Coordinates of N, CA and C in Angstrom, one line a residue:
X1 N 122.6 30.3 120.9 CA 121.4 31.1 121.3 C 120.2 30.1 121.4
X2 N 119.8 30.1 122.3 CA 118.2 28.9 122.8 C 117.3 29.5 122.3
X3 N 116.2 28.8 121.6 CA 114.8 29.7 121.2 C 114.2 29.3 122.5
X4 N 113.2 30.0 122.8 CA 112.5 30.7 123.8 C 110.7 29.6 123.7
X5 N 111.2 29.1 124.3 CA 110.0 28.0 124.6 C 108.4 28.6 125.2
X6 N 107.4 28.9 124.6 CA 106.6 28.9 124.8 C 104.9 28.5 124.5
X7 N 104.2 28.7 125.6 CA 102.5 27.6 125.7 C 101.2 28.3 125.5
X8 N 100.4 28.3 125.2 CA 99.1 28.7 125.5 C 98.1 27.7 125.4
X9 N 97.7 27.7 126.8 CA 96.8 26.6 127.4 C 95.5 27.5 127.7
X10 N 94.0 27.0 127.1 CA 93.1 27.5 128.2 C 92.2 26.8 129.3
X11 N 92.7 27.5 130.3 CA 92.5 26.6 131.9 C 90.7 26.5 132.3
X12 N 90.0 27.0 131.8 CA 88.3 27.4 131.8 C 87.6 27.9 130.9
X13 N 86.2 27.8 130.4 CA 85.4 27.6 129.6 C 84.2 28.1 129.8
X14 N 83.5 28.8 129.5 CA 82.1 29.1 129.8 C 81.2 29.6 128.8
X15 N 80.1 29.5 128.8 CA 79.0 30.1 127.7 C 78.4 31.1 128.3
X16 N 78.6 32.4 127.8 CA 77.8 33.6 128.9 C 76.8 34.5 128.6
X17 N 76.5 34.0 127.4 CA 75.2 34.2 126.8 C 75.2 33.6 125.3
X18 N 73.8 33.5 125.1 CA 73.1 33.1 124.1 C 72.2 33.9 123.2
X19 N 71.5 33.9 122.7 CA 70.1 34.3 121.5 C 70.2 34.4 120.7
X20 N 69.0 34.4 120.1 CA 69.1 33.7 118.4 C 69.5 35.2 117.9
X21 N 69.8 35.7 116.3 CA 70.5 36.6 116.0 C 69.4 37.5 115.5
X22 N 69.5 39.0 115.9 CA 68.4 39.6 115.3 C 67.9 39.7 113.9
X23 N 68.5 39.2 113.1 CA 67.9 39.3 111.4 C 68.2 37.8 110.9
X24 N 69.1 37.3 111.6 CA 69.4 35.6 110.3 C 68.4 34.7 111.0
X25 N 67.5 34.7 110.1 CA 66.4 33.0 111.1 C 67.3 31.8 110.8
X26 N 67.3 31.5 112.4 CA 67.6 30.0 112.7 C 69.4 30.1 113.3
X27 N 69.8 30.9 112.9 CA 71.1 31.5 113.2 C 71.2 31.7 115.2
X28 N 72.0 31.6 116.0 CA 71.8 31.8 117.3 C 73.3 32.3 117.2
X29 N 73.6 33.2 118.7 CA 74.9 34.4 118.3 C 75.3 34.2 120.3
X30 N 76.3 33.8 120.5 CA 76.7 34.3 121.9 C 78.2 34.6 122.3
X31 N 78.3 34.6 123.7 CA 79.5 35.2 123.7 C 80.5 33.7 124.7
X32 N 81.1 33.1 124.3 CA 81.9 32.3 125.5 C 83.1 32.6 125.7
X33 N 83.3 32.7 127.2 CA 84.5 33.5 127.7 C 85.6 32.2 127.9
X34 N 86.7 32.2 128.0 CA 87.6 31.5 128.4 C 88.8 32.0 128.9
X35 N 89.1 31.5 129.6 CA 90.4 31.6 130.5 C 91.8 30.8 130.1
X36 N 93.0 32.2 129.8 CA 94.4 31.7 128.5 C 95.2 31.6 129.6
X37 N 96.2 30.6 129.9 CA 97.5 30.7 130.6 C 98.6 30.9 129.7
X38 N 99.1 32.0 129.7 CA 100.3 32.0 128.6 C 101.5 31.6 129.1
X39 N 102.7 31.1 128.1 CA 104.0 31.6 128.9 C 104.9 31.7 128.1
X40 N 105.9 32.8 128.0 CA 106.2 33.6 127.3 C 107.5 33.7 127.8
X41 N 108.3 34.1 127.2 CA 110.2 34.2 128.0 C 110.2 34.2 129.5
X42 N 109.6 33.2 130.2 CA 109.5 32.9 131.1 C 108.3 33.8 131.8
X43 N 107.9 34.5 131.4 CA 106.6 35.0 131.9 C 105.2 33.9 131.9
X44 N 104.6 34.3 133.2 CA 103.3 33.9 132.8 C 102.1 34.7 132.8
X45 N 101.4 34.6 131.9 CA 99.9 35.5 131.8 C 99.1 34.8 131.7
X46 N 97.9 35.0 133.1 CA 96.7 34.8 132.9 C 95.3 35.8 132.6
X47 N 94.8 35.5 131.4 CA 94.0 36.3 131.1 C 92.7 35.8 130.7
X48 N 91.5 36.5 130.5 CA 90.0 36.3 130.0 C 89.9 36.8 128.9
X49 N 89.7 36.0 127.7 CA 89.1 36.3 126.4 C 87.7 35.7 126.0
X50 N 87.1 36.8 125.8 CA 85.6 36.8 125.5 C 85.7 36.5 123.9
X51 N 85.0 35.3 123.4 CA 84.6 35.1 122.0 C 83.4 35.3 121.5
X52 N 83.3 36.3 120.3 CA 81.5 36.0 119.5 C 81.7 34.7 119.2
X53 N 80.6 34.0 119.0 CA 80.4 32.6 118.5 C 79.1 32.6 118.2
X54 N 78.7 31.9 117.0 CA 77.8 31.6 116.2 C 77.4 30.2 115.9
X55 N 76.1 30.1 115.5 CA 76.3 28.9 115.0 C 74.2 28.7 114.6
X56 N 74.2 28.3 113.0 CA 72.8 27.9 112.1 C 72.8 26.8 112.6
X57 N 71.6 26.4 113.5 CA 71.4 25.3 113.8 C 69.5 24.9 113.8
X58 N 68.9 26.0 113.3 CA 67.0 25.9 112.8 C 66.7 25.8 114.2
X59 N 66.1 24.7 114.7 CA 65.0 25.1 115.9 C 65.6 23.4 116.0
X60 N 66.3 23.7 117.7 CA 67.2 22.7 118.7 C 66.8 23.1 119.8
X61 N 67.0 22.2 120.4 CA 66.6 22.8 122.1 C 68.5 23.0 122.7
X62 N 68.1 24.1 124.1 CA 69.2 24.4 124.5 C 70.6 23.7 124.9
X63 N 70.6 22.0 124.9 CA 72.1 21.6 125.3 C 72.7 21.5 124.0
X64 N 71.8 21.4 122.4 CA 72.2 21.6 121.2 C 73.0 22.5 120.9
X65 N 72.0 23.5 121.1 CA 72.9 25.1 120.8 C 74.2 25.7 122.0
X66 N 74.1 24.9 123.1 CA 75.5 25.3 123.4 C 76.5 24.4 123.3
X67 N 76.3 22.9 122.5 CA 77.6 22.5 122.2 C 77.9 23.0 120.9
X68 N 77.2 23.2 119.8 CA 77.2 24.0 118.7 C 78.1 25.2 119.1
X69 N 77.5 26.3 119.7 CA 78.4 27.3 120.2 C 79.7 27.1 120.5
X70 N 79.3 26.3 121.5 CA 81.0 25.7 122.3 C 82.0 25.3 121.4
X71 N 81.5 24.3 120.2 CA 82.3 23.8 119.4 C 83.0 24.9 118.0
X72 N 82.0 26.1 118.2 CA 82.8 27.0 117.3 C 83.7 27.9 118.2
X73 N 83.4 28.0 119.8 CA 84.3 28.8 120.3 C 85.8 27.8 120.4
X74 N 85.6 26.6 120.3 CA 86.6 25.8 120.3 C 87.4 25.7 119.0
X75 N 87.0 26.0 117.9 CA 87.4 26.0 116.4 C 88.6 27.3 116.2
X76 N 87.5 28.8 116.8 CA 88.3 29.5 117.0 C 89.6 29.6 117.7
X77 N 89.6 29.0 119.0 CA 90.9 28.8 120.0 C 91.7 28.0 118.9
X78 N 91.5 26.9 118.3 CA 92.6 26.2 117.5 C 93.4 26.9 116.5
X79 N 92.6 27.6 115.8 CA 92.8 28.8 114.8 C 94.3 29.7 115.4
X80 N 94.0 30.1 116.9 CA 94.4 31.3 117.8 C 96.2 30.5 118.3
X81 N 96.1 28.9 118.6 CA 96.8 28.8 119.2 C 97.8 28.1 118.4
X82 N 97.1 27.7 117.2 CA 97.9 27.8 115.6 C 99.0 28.2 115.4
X83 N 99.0 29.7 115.3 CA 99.4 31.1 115.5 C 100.9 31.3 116.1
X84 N 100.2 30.7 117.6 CA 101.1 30.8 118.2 C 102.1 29.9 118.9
X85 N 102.3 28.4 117.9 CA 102.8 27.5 118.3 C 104.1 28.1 117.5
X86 N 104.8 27.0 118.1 CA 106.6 27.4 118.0 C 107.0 27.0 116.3
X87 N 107.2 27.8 115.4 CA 107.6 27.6 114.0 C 109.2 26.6 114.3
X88 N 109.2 26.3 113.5 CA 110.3 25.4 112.9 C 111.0 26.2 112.1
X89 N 112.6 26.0 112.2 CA 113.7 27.0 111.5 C 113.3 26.0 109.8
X90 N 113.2 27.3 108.5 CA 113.4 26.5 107.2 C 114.5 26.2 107.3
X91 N 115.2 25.6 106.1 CA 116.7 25.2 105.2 C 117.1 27.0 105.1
X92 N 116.7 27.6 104.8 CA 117.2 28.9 104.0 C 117.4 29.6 105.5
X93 N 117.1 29.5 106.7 CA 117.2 30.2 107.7 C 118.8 30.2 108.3

């Protein structure tokens, strides 16, 4: 029996809003969307997942606060695709 080979790649990237957070000073709050190609027992799915993303960064001007952003919307995807990478059979399996 073959295990079942599967990817998640995301093919696009975007920051689709910004602003600072309504109560935390210095704190800034947005949403970046990305684009997942999955592939699954031979399936493929393309989909849009919208991330909150955050990031304390005091008073920066704007290409700061969206690699800040960017780089926690990217922390999360690692987290996500973590998850879903292919486990390895233990000894006891």
């Amino acid at each position: 029996m073959g295990v079942a080979k599967s990817s998640f790649d995301v093919t696009a990237c975007e920051l689709r809003y910004f602003g600072p957070h309504p109560t935390v000073v210095g704190r800034v709050t947005g949403i970046v969307r990305v684009q997942i190609e999955e592939h699954f027992m031979g399936n493929v799915t393309i989909y849009p997942l919208d991330l909150k993303v955050k990031a304390d960064v005091g008073q920066v001007d704007a290409p700061q606060v969206r690699t800040a952003l960017l780089a926690h919307a990217a922390h999360q995807l690692n987290r996500l695709k973590a998850r879903h990478a292919d486990k390895l059979p233990s000894a006891a399996e």
